[in-house]
Short mmCIF file of C-alpha atoms in Angstrom, two decimals:
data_model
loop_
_atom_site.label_atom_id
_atom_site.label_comp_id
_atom_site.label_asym_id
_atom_site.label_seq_id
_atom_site.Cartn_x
_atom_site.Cartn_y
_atom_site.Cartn_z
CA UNK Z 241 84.05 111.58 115.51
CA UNK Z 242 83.06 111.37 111.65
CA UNK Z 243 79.53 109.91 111.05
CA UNK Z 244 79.73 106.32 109.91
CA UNK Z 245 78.97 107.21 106.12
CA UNK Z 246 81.72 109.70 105.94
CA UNK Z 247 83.97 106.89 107.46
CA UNK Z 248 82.66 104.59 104.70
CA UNK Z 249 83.31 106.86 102.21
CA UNK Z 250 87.16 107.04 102.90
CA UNK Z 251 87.25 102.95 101.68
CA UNK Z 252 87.00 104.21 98.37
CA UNK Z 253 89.97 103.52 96.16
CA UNK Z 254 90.99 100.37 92.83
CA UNK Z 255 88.70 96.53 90.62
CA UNK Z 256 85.19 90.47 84.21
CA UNK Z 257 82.69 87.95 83.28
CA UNK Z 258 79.28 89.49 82.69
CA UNK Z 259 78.66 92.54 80.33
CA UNK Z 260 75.92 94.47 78.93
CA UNK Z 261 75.88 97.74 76.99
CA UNK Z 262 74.29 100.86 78.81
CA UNK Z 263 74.19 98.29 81.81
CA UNK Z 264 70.42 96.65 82.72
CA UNK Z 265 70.09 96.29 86.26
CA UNK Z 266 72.04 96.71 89.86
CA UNK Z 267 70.89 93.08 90.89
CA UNK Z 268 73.57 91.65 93.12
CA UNK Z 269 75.97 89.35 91.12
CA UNK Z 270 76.48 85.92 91.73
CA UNK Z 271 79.66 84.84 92.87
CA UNK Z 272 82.06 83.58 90.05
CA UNK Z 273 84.01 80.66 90.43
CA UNK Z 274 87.63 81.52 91.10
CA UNK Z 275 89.34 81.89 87.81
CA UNK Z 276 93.16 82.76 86.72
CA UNK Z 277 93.68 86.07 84.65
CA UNK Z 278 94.72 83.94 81.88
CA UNK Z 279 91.56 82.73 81.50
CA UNK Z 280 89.88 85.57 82.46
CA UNK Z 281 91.61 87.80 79.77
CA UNK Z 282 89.26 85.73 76.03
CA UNK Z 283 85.66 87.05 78.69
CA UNK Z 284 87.30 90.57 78.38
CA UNK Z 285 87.95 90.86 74.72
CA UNK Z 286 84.68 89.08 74.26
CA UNK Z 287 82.87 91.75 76.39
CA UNK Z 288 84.02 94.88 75.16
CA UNK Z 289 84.21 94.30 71.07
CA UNK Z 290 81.28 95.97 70.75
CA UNK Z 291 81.73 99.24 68.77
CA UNK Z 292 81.28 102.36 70.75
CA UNK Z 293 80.54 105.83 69.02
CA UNK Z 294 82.97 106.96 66.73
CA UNK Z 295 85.57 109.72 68.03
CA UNK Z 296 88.35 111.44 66.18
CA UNK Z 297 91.95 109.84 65.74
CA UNK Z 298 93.60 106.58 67.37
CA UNK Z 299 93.88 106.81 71.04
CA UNK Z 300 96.88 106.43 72.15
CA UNK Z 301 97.31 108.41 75.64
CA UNK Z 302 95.78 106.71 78.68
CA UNK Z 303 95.76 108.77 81.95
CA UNK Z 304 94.93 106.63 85.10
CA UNK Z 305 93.24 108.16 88.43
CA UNK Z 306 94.01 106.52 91.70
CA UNK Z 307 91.67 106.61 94.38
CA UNK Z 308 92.47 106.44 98.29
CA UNK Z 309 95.02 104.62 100.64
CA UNK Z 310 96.89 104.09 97.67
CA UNK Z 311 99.39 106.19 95.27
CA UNK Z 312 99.83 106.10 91.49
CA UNK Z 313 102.32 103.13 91.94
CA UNK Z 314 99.40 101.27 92.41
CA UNK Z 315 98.96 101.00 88.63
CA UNK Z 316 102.35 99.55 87.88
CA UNK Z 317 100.92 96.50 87.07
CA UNK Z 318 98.79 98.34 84.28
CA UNK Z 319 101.06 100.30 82.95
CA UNK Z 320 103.63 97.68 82.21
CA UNK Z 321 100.84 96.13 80.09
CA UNK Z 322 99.65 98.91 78.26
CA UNK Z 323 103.23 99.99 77.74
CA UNK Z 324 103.72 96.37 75.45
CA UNK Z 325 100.85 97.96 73.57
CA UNK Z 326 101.98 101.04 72.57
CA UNK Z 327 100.10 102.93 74.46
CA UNK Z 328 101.41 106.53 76.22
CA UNK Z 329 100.61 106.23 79.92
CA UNK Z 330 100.84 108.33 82.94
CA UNK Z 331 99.65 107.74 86.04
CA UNK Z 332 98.13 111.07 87.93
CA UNK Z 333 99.81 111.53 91.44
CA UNK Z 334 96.64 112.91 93.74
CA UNK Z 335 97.51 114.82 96.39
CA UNK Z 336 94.09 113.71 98.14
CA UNK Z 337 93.23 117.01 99.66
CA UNK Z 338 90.09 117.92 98.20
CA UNK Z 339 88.14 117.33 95.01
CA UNK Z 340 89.11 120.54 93.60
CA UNK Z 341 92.58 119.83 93.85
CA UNK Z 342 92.99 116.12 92.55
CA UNK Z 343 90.92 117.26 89.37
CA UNK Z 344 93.54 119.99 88.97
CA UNK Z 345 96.40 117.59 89.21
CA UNK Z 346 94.53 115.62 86.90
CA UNK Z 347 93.93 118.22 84.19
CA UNK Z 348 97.78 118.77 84.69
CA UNK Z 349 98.57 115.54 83.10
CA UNK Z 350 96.21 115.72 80.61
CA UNK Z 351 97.65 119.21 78.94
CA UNK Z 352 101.07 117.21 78.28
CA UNK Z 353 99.00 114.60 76.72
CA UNK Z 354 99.03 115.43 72.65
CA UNK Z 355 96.19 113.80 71.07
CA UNK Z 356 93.03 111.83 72.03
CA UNK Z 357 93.10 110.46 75.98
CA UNK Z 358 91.41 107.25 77.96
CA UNK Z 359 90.66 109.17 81.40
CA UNK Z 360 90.47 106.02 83.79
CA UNK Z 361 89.83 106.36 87.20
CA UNK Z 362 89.48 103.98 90.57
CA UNK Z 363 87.09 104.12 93.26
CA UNK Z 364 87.51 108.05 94.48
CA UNK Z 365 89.30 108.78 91.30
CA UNK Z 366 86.04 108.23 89.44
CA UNK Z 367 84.63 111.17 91.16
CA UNK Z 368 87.68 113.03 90.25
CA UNK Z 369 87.84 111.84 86.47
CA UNK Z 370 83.63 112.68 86.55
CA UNK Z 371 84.87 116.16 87.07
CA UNK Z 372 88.49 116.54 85.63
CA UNK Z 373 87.39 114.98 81.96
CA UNK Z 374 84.09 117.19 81.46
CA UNK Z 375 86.05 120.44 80.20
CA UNK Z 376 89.28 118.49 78.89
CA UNK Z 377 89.19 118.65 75.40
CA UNK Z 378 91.03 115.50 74.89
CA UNK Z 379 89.24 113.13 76.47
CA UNK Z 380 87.39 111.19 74.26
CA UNK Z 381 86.30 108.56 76.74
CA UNK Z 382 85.89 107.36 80.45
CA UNK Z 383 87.04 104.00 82.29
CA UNK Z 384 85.72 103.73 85.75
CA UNK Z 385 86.95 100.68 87.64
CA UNK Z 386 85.05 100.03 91.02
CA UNK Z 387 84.84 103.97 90.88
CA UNK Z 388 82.16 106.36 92.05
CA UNK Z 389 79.94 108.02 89.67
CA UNK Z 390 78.41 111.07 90.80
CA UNK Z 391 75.80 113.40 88.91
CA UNK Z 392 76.30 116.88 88.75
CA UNK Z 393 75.64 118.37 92.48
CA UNK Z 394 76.11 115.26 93.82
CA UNK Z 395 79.10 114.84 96.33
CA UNK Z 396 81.11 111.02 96.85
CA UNK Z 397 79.06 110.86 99.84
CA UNK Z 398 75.57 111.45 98.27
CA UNK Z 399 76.76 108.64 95.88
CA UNK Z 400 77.33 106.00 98.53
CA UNK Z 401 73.91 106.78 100.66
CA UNK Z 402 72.80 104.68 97.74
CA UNK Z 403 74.30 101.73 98.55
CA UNK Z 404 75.05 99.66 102.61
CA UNK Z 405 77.62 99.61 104.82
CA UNK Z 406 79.99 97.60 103.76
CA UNK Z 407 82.79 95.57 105.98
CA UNK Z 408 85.67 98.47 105.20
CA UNK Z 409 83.78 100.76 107.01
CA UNK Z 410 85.01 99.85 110.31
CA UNK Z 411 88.51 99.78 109.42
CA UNK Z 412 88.93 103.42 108.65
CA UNK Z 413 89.37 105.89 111.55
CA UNK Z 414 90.27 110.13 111.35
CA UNK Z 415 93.78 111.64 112.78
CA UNK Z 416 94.01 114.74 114.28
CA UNK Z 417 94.00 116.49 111.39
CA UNK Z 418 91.36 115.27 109.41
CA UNK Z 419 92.32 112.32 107.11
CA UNK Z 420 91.03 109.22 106.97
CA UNK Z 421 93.29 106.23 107.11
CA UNK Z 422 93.03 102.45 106.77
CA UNK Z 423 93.98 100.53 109.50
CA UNK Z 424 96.87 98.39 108.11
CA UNK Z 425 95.78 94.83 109.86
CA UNK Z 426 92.39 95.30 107.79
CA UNK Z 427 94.36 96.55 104.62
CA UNK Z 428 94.50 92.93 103.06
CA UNK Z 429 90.67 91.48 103.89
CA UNK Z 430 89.11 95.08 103.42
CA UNK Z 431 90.47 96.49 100.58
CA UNK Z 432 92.78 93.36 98.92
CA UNK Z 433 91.78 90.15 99.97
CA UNK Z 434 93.24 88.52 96.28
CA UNK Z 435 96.52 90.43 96.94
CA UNK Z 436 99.13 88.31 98.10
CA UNK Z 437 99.63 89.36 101.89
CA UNK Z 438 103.08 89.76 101.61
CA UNK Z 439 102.08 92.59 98.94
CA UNK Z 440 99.65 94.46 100.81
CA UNK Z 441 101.62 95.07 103.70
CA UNK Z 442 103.85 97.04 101.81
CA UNK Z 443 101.05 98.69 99.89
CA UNK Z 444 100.09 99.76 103.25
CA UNK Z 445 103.03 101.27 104.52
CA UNK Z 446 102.95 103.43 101.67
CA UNK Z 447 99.14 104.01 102.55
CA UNK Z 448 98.28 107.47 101.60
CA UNK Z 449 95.68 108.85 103.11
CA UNK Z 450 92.33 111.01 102.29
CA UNK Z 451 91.05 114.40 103.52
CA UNK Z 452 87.25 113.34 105.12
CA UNK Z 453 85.99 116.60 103.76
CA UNK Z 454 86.98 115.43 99.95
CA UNK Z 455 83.95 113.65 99.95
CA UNK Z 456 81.37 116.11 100.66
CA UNK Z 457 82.50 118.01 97.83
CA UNK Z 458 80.66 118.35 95.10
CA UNK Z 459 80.64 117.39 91.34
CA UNK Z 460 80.25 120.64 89.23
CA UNK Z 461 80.03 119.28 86.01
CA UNK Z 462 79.96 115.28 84.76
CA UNK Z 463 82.25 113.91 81.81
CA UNK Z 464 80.24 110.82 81.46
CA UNK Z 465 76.91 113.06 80.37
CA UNK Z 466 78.84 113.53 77.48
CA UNK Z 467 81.58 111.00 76.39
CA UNK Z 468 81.73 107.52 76.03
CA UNK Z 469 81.74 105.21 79.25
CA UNK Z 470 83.07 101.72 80.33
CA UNK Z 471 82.37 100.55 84.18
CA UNK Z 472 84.37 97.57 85.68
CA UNK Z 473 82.61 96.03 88.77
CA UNK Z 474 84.52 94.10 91.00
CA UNK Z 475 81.81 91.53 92.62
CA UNK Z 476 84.45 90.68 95.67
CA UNK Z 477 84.48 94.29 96.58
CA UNK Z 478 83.91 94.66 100.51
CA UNK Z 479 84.71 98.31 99.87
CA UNK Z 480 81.99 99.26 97.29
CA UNK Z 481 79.19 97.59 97.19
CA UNK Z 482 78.92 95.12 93.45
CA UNK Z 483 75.18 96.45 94.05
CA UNK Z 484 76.11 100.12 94.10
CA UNK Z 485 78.70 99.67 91.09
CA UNK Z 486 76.16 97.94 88.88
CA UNK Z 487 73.74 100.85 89.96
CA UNK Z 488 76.26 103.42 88.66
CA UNK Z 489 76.90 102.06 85.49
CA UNK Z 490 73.23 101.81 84.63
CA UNK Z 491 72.94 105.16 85.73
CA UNK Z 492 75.67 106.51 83.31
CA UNK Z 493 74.86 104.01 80.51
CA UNK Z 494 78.42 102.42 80.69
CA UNK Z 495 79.36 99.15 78.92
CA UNK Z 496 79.56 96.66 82.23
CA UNK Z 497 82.08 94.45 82.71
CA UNK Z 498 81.82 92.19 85.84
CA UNK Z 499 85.18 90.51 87.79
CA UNK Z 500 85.85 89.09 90.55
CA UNK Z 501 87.77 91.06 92.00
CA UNK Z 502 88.48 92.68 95.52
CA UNK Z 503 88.26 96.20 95.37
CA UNK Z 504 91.97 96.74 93.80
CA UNK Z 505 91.75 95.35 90.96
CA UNK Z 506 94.49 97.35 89.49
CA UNK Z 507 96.80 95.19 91.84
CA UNK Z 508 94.91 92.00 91.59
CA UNK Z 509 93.95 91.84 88.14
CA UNK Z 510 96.27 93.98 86.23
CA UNK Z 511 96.44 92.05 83.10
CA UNK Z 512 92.50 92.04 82.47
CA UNK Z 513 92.08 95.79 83.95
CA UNK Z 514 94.77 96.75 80.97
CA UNK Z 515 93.29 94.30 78.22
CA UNK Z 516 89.38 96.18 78.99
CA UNK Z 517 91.40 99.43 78.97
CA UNK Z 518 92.85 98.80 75.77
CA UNK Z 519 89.74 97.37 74.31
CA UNK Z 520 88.05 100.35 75.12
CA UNK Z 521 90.65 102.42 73.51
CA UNK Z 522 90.40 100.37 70.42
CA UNK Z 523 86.38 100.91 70.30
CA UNK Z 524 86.88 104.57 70.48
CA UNK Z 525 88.88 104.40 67.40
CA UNK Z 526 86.53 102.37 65.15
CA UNK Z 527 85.23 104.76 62.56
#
């Protein structure tokens, strides 16, 4: 049997009312009054017009990372939104084997990408985009979205031993062969609880699952050390810990943006996930 923490780990996968620039403290966030994306969208714009350093040409590319129990089609939702932007938007498919290899299939996408990129990642894909954007020459900036964080030598698992338990952790359980999966009648109040049921049962029979060892790898080298960095925290998340995220974010001096949000945001909140990622992309380009 995996220890508990390693277990914990596996819950890691997708996320706005509070910001702050180069984020102040990991304080645990009160919980927001329910709220429709419509009206959440004016709290995003109004959170993330702050100019960020300059960088070179209009971004127009935005690569997205998915993290575990879920696929790339998890981003749908995004990508039809940043699509009626303009934008040029792939979503990375990880193959969830081992850090090594979901950065390479992330630095795949990103040499078909022709001009400056928005690396955005979710829960385990923030590990990955930590270590797939810190040699890409095209990434200009970062997007993490409920995502882990690591520092160079740290591994996803070192991350979480800063933050507790949280309810997910007893929903995930190893096979045979050493992936950790999500047990379906927890996939909704785990890891979606603002997902409409009828949705989340058939995200989870597409549930793809993680290696365990994945997240004892560690980071080599840390993107966010040197580009610009946005961090979404979902404050519903039973998954990550709000605490944790709101630790990250200090940690990497990200712009904060607070939601409440399970942890899959993507799903749940794709409209305000896509306005922050376009904002983002838009204070990039600001000479």
């Amino acid at each position: 049997m995996l220890p508990k923490r390693l277990l914990y780990a596996a819950a890691l996968c997708v996320p706005l009312i509070a910001v702050q620039a180069g984020a102040q403290t990991a304080s645990a966030p009160a919980a927001p009054a329910a709220a429709s994306n419509e009206s959440l969208v004016p709290a995003v714009v109004a959170a993330l017009t702050p100019g960020a350093a300059a960088m070179s040409g209009p971004v127009r590319n935005i690569v997205l990372v998915h993290g575990a129990f879920v696929d790339g089609s998890s981003w749908n939702g995004v990508i039809v939104e940043l699509q009626k932007k303009g934008y040029n938007v792939s979503a990375v498919q990880n193959p969830l084997t081992s850090l090594a290899d979901d950065a390479d299939a992330v630095r795949q996408v990103l040499s078909r990408q022709t001009g400056p990129t928005l690396l955005v990642g979710h829960s385990w894909g923030g590990t990955v985009i930590t270590e797939a954007g810190a040699d890409a020459p095209n990434v200009v900036g970062l997007v993490y979205i409920a995502a882990i964080a690591p520092d160079v030598g740290e591994s996803t698992s070192d991350v979480l031993k800063h933050g507790p338990t949280m309810p997910i952790n007893a929903s995930i359980a190893p096979d045979a062969d050493g992936y950790l999966w999500l047990d379906p009648a927890k996939y909704h109040d785990d890891f979606a609880a603002d997902v409409p049921e009828s949705q989340t049962r058939v995200l989870s029979a597409g549930e793809q699952p993680i290696a365990a060892k994945a997240f004892s790898d560690p980071v080599t080298k840390a993107a966010w050390k040197s580009k610009p960095s946005w961090y979404m925290v979902a404050t519903k998340d039973r998954a990550v810990s709000p605490d944790l995220e709101q630790w990250m974010a200090k940690r990497i001096g990200a712009t904060v943006i607070s939601i409440p949000s399970s942890h899959l945001a993507p799903v749940s909140h794709a409209v305000e996930v896509a306005v922050a990622i376009d904002l983002a992309a838009q204070n990039l380009n600001k000479p």
